CSV table of C-alpha atoms and ligand atoms in Angstrom, one decimal:
chain,number,residue,atom,x,y,z
A,683,MET,CA,-9.7,22.0,-1.6
A,684,VAL,CA,-7.4,19.0,-1.5
A,685,ARG,CA,-4.7,19.8,1.0
A,686,GLY,CA,-2.8,16.5,1.3
A,687,VAL,CA,-2.2,13.2,-0.5
A,688,ILE,CA,-1.2,10.0,1.3
A,689,PHE,CA,0.4,7.2,-0.7
A,690,ASP,CA,0.5,3.5,0.1
A,691,VAL,CA,3.9,1.9,-0.8
A,692,ASP,CA,3.6,-1.9,-1.6
A,693,GLY,CA,1.8,-2.4,-4.9
A,694,THR,CA,1.1,1.4,-5.3
A,695,LEU,CA,4.6,3.0,-5.7
A,696,ALA,CA,6.2,-0.2,-7.0
A,697,GLU,CA,5.2,-3.9,-7.7
A,698,THR,CA,7.1,-4.9,-4.5
A,699,GLU,CA,5.0,-7.9,-3.6
A,700,ARG,CA,5.4,-10.5,-6.4
A,701,ASP,CA,8.9,-9.5,-7.4
A,702,GLY,CA,10.2,-8.2,-4.1
A,703,HIS,CA,8.8,-9.5,-0.8
A,704,ARG,CA,7.8,-12.9,-2.2
A,705,VAL,CA,11.2,-13.6,-3.7
A,706,ALA,CA,12.9,-12.4,-0.5
A,707,PHE,CA,10.7,-14.6,1.7
A,708,ASN,CA,11.7,-17.6,-0.5
A,709,ARG,CA,15.4,-16.7,-0.1
A,710,ALA,CA,14.9,-16.5,3.7
A,711,PHE,CA,13.3,-20.0,3.7
A,712,ALA,CA,16.2,-21.3,1.7
A,713,SER,CA,18.8,-19.7,3.9
A,714,LEU,CA,17.4,-21.6,6.9
A,715,LYS,CA,17.3,-24.8,4.8
A,716,LEU,CA,13.5,-24.9,5.1
A,717,PRO,CA,11.5,-26.6,2.2
A,718,ASP,CA,8.8,-24.0,2.1
A,719,ARG,CA,8.4,-21.9,-1.0
A,720,TRP,CA,5.7,-19.4,-1.9
A,721,ASP,CA,4.5,-19.4,-5.5
A,722,GLU,CA,2.7,-16.5,-7.0
A,723,GLN,CA,-0.8,-17.9,-6.4
A,724,LEU,CA,-0.2,-18.9,-2.8
A,725,TYR,CA,1.4,-15.5,-2.1
A,726,GLY,CA,-1.7,-13.7,-3.5
A,727,GLU,CA,-3.8,-15.6,-0.9
A,728,LEU,CA,-1.4,-14.8,1.9
A,729,LEU,CA,-1.5,-11.1,1.0
A,730,TRP,CA,-4.8,-10.8,2.7
A,731,VAL,CA,-2.8,-10.9,5.9
A,732,SER,CA,-1.0,-7.5,6.2
A,733,GLY,CA,2.5,-7.4,7.7
A,734,GLY,CA,5.3,-9.8,6.9
A,735,LYS,CA,5.6,-11.4,10.4
A,736,GLU,CA,1.8,-11.8,10.7
A,737,ARG,CA,1.8,-13.4,7.2
A,738,LEU,CA,4.5,-15.9,8.2
A,739,ARG,CA,2.6,-16.8,11.5
A,740,PHE,CA,-0.6,-17.2,9.6
A,741,TYR,CA,1.1,-19.5,7.0
A,742,PHE,CA,2.7,-21.7,9.6
A,743,GLU,CA,-0.6,-22.1,11.4
A,744,HIS,CA,-3.1,-22.5,8.5
A,745,TYR,CA,-1.2,-23.6,5.4
A,746,ARG,CA,1.8,-25.6,6.4
A,747,PHE,CA,1.8,-29.3,6.9
A,748,PRO,CA,2.6,-30.2,9.6
A,749,PRO,CA,1.5,-26.9,11.1
A,750,LEU,CA,3.8,-25.1,13.5
A,751,ASP,CA,2.5,-23.4,16.6
A,752,GLY,CA,3.7,-21.9,19.8
A,753,ASP,CA,7.3,-20.8,20.4
A,754,GLU,CA,8.8,-22.5,17.3
A,755,ARG,CA,6.4,-20.6,15.1
A,756,ASP,CA,7.0,-17.3,16.7
A,757,TRP,CA,10.8,-17.7,16.7
A,758,LEU,CA,10.8,-18.7,13.0
A,759,ALA,CA,8.5,-15.9,12.0
A,760,ILE,CA,10.8,-13.3,13.6
A,761,GLU,CA,14.0,-14.8,12.2
A,762,LEU,CA,12.6,-15.4,8.7
A,763,HIS,CA,11.2,-11.8,8.7
A,764,ARG,CA,14.6,-10.4,9.7
A,765,ARG,CA,16.3,-12.3,6.9
A,766,LYS,CA,13.5,-11.4,4.4
A,767,ASN,CA,14.1,-7.8,5.1
A,768,GLU,CA,17.9,-8.2,4.5
A,769,PHE,CA,17.3,-9.8,1.2
A,770,LEU,CA,14.8,-7.2,0.2
A,771,LEU,CA,17.2,-4.4,1.1
A,772,GLN,CA,19.8,-6.0,-1.1
A,773,MET,CA,17.3,-6.1,-4.0
A,774,ILE,CA,16.5,-2.4,-3.4
A,775,ARG,CA,20.2,-1.5,-3.4
A,776,GLU,CA,20.7,-3.4,-6.7
A,777,GLY,CA,17.8,-1.5,-8.3
A,778,GLN,CA,15.6,-4.5,-8.8
A,779,LEU,CA,12.4,-2.8,-7.7
A,780,PRO,CA,11.6,0.0,-10.1
A,781,PRO,CA,8.7,2.5,-9.6
A,782,ARG,CA,5.4,1.9,-11.3
A,783,PRO,CA,5.2,3.7,-14.7
A,784,GLY,CA,4.2,7.4,-14.2
A,785,VAL,CA,4.2,7.4,-10.4
A,786,VAL,CA,7.3,9.5,-9.9
A,787,ARG,CA,5.9,12.1,-12.3
A,788,PHE,CA,2.6,12.1,-10.4
A,789,VAL,CA,4.2,12.4,-6.9
A,790,GLY,CA,6.5,15.2,-8.2
A,791,ALA,CA,3.6,17.1,-9.7
A,792,ILE,CA,1.8,17.0,-6.4
A,793,GLN,CA,4.8,18.2,-4.5
A,794,ASP,CA,5.5,20.9,-7.1
A,795,ALA,CA,1.9,22.2,-6.6
A,796,HIS,CA,2.8,22.6,-2.9
A,797,ILE,CA,0.4,19.9,-1.8
A,798,PRO,CA,2.0,17.9,1.0
A,799,VAL,CA,2.7,14.2,0.2
A,800,ALA,CA,2.8,11.6,3.0
A,801,ILE,CA,3.1,7.8,3.2
A,802,ALA,CA,1.0,5.3,5.1
A,803,THR,CA,2.2,1.7,4.8
A,804,THR,CA,2.1,-1.4,6.9
A,805,GLY,CA,5.6,-2.3,5.9
A,806,SER,CA,8.7,-2.0,8.2
A,807,ARG,CA,10.6,1.3,8.4
A,808,GLU,CA,14.0,-0.5,7.9
A,809,TRP,CA,13.2,-1.1,4.2
A,810,VAL,CA,10.4,1.4,3.5
A,811,GLU,CA,12.7,4.4,3.8
A,812,PRO,CA,15.5,3.1,1.6
A,813,LEU,CA,12.9,2.0,-1.0
A,814,LEU,CA,11.3,5.5,-0.9
A,815,ARG,CA,14.6,7.2,-1.3
A,816,THR,CA,15.5,5.0,-4.3
A,817,LEU,CA,12.1,5.3,-6.0
A,818,LEU,CA,11.6,9.0,-5.6
A,819,GLY,CA,15.2,10.2,-5.5
A,820,PRO,CA,16.8,12.0,-2.4
A,821,GLU,CA,15.2,15.4,-3.0
A,822,ARG,CA,11.6,14.3,-3.4
A,823,PHE,CA,12.2,11.8,-0.5
A,824,GLN,CA,13.3,14.7,1.8
A,825,ARG,CA,10.1,16.6,0.8
A,826,LEU,CA,7.8,13.9,2.1
A,827,ALA,CA,5.7,15.5,4.8
A,828,ALA,CA,5.2,12.4,6.9
A,829,ILE,CA,6.1,8.7,6.8
A,830,VAL,CA,3.9,6.3,8.8
A,831,THR,CA,5.1,2.7,8.7
A,832,GLY,CA,3.9,-0.6,10.3
A,833,ASP,CA,6.4,0.1,13.2
A,834,ASP,CA,4.3,3.2,14.2
A,835,VAL,CA,0.9,1.5,14.6
A,836,GLN,CA,-0.6,-1.1,16.9
A,837,ARG,CA,-3.0,-2.4,14.2
A,838,LYS,CA,-2.2,-2.8,10.5
A,839,LYS,CA,-4.5,-2.3,7.5
A,840,PRO,CA,-7.4,-2.7,7.0
A,841,ASP,CA,-7.4,-1.0,10.4
A,842,PRO,CA,-7.5,2.8,9.7
A,843,GLU,CA,-4.8,3.6,12.3
A,844,ALA,CA,-2.0,4.2,9.8
A,845,TYR,CA,-4.1,6.7,7.8
A,846,GLU,CA,-5.4,8.4,11.0
A,847,LEU,CA,-1.8,8.9,12.2
A,848,ALA,CA,-0.7,10.2,8.8
A,849,VAL,CA,-3.6,12.6,8.6
A,850,SER,CA,-2.8,13.9,12.1
A,851,ARG,CA,0.9,14.3,11.3
A,852,LEU,CA,-0.1,16.4,8.3
A,853,GLY,CA,-2.1,18.5,10.6
A,854,LEU,CA,-5.2,18.2,8.4
A,855,ALA,CA,-8.8,16.9,8.6
A,856,PRO,CA,-9.6,13.6,6.8
A,857,HIS,CA,-12.0,15.3,4.4
A,858,GLU,CA,-9.0,17.4,3.1
A,859,VAL,CA,-6.9,14.4,2.1
A,860,ILE,CA,-6.9,11.9,-0.7
A,861,ALA,CA,-5.4,8.4,-0.2
A,862,VAL,CA,-3.8,6.5,-3.2
A,863,GLU,CA,-4.0,2.7,-2.7
A,864,ASP,CA,-3.8,-0.5,-4.7
A,865,SER,CA,-5.6,-3.1,-2.5
A,866,GLN,CA,-8.9,-3.9,-0.9
A,867,ASN,CA,-7.3,-3.8,2.6
A,868,GLY,CA,-5.7,-0.5,1.9
A,869,LEU,CA,-9.0,1.0,0.5
A,870,GLU,CA,-10.9,-0.2,3.6
A,871,ALA,CA,-8.2,1.4,5.9
A,872,ALA,CA,-8.5,4.7,4.0
A,873,LYS,CA,-12.3,4.8,3.9
A,874,ARG,CA,-12.5,3.9,7.6
A,875,ALA,CA,-10.3,6.9,8.3
A,876,GLY,CA,-12.7,9.1,6.4
A,877,LEU,CA,-10.5,9.8,3.3
A,878,THR,CA,-11.4,10.0,-0.4
A,879,CYS,CA,-9.6,7.1,-2.0
A,880,LEU,CA,-8.1,6.7,-5.5
A,881,VAL,CA,-7.2,3.1,-6.3
A,882,VAL,CA,-4.5,2.3,-8.9
A,883,ARG,CA,-5.0,-1.4,-9.3
A,884,SER,CA,-1.8,-3.6,-9.0
A,885,ARG,CA,-0.9,-7.1,-10.2
A,886,TYR,CA,-2.3,-8.8,-7.1
A,887,SER,CA,-5.5,-6.8,-6.8
A,888,HIS,CA,-7.4,-7.6,-10.0
A,889,ASN,CA,-10.0,-9.7,-8.1
A,890,HIS,CA,-10.4,-7.2,-5.2
A,891,ASP,CA,-13.7,-5.5,-4.4
A,892,PHE,CA,-13.2,-1.7,-5.1
A,893,GLN,CA,-16.9,-0.7,-5.0
A,894,ASN,CA,-16.3,1.7,-2.2
A,895,ALA,CA,-13.5,3.5,-4.1
A,896,ASP,CA,-14.0,7.0,-5.4
A,897,LEU,CA,-12.0,6.2,-8.6
A,898,VAL,CA,-10.3,3.1,-9.8
A,899,VAL,CA,-7.7,3.1,-12.7
A,900,ASP,CA,-5.2,0.5,-14.0
A,901,GLU,CA,-2.1,2.7,-14.1
A,902,PHE,CA,-0.8,6.2,-13.3
A,903,GLY,CA,-0.4,6.7,-17.0
A,904,THR,CA,2.4,7.7,-19.3
A,905,PRO,CA,2.3,9.4,-22.7
A,906,ARG,CA,2.8,5.9,-24.3
A,907,ASP,CA,0.4,4.0,-22.0
A,908,PRO,CA,-2.5,6.2,-21.0
A,909,THR,CA,-4.5,5.5,-17.8
A,910,ARG,CA,-7.6,3.3,-18.3
A,911,VAL,CA,-10.5,4.1,-16.0
A,912,LEU,CA,-12.1,0.9,-14.4
A,913,TRP,CA,-14.6,2.4,-11.9
A,914,ASN,CA,-15.7,6.0,-11.8
A,915,PRO,CA,-18.8,6.4,-9.6
A,916,HIS,CA,-18.5,10.3,-9.5
A,917,GLY,CA,-17.9,10.6,-13.2
A,918,ILE,CA,-14.5,12.3,-12.9
A,919,ALA,CA,-12.8,13.4,-16.2
A,920,VAL,CA,-9.4,11.5,-16.5
A,921,ASN,CA,-7.3,12.8,-19.4
A,922,GLY,CA,-4.8,10.1,-20.2
A,923,MET,CA,-2.5,10.5,-17.1
A,924,LEU,CA,-3.3,11.1,-13.5
A,925,ASP,CA,-2.3,14.6,-12.5
A,926,VAL,CA,-3.1,17.3,-9.9
A,927,ALA,CA,-6.1,18.4,-11.9
A,928,THR,CA,-7.6,14.9,-11.6
A,929,LEU,CA,-7.1,15.0,-7.8
A,930,ARG,CA,-8.7,18.4,-7.6
A,931,ARG,CA,-11.7,17.2,-9.6
A,932,LEU,CA,-12.0,14.1,-7.5
A,933,HIS,CA,-11.8,15.9,-4.2
A,934,ASP,CA,-14.3,18.7,-5.3
A,935,GLN,CA,-16.8,16.0,-6.4
A,936,CYS,CA,-16.5,14.0,-3.2
A,937,SER,CA,-16.9,17.3,-1.1
A,938,VAL,CA,-20.1,18.1,-3.1
A,939,ILE,CA,-21.4,14.6,-2.3
A,940,SER,CA,-20.5,14.8,1.4
A,941,ASP,CA,-22.1,18.2,1.6
A,942,GLN,CA,-25.3,16.8,0.1
A,943,TRP,CA,-25.2,14.0,2.7
A,944,ALA,CA,-24.8,16.6,5.4
A,945,VAL,CA,-27.8,18.6,4.1
A,946,GLY,CA,-29.8,15.4,3.6
A,947,SER,CA,-29.2,14.2,7.2
A,948,GLU,CA,-29.9,17.6,8.6
A,949,GLY,CA,-33.2,17.4,6.8
A,950,ILE,CA,-34.0,14.0,8.3
A,951,THR,CA,-32.9,14.8,11.8
A,952,GLY,CA,-34.0,18.4,11.8
A,953,HIS,CA,-30.7,19.7,13.3
B,1591,LIG,C1,1.8,-4.3,2.5
B,1591,LIG,C2,2.1,-5.4,3.4
B,1591,LIG,C3,3.4,-5.5,3.9
B,1591,LIG,C4,4.5,-6.2,3.1
B,1591,LIG,C5,5.6,-6.6,3.9
B,1591,LIG,O1,0.5,-3.8,2.7
B,1591,LIG,O2,1.2,-6.1,3.8
B,1591,LIG,O3,3.3,-6.3,5.0
B,1591,LIG,O4,3.9,-7.2,2.4
B,1591,LIG,O5,6.1,-5.7,4.8
B,1591,LIG,P1,0.1,-2.3,2.2
B,1591,LIG,P2,6.9,-6.2,6.2
B,1591,LIG,O6,0.6,-2.1,0.8
B,1591,LIG,O7,-1.4,-2.3,2.3
B,1591,LIG,O8,0.7,-1.4,3.2
B,1591,LIG,O9,7.4,-7.6,5.9
B,1591,LIG,O10,7.9,-5.2,6.5
B,1591,LIG,O11,5.8,-6.3,7.3
B,1592,LIG,MG1,-0.5,-1.8,-1.1
């Protein structure tokens, strides 16, 4: 039985990267009178580096000409990141980052079925919590069972630490939990933590490798725009919109497969 669902934030709950973080990073560059600007394509490449500060350091070292290194790079990364988060918070307060279509309905249905919902993101707590409150509304936000952010872990995705921590805060075992992700780094993190993973592809993840996912769809689905299935290795029935029944079918099917693996390996090893 599925006993918990853990959602990623950026790209999954809202299209925060292209229209949120990227725009806020560019405002931060401008506020320090720096000439650097990140267009949509460059930002897509930089997204392979998780974490805003880490992304800035990587950019200064590998993309910028002349490159920056040492103390100047570290100081700028910290200051630009602080400013980026301020600009992002302003955008959140102004309602410029709406939820993805159908996601609030989906989260609400899971909570109403008394299945705990948690968060595992590599973003910073200072903007993650206000964004979650805005996207889900205060009541559903209060009902989140755990919120793990980039501030809580040593290593960001694709490392599994954020998922491992969220699973342990839920008091569950990995095989009881489904992760909902939008990116290849996120999928890898969830899989390395031993979770079943549903991917809802986002704007920046069209070219990502999702072969290890248990189900890949394009959207959560609304009555007007039903979900399209993109990769379905377990042959799960998806009826127009993702719902609790979809998660139960997905989890049941993945449990059957892991039981078969267990039986298979017992047969091989003789234990
Ligand atoms: C999201 C990220 C984050 C944000 C920025 O990855 O990589 O770093 O881009 O957040 P995921 P901060 O969706 O896999 O969690 O600037 O607060 O680090
Ligand atoms: Mg994401």
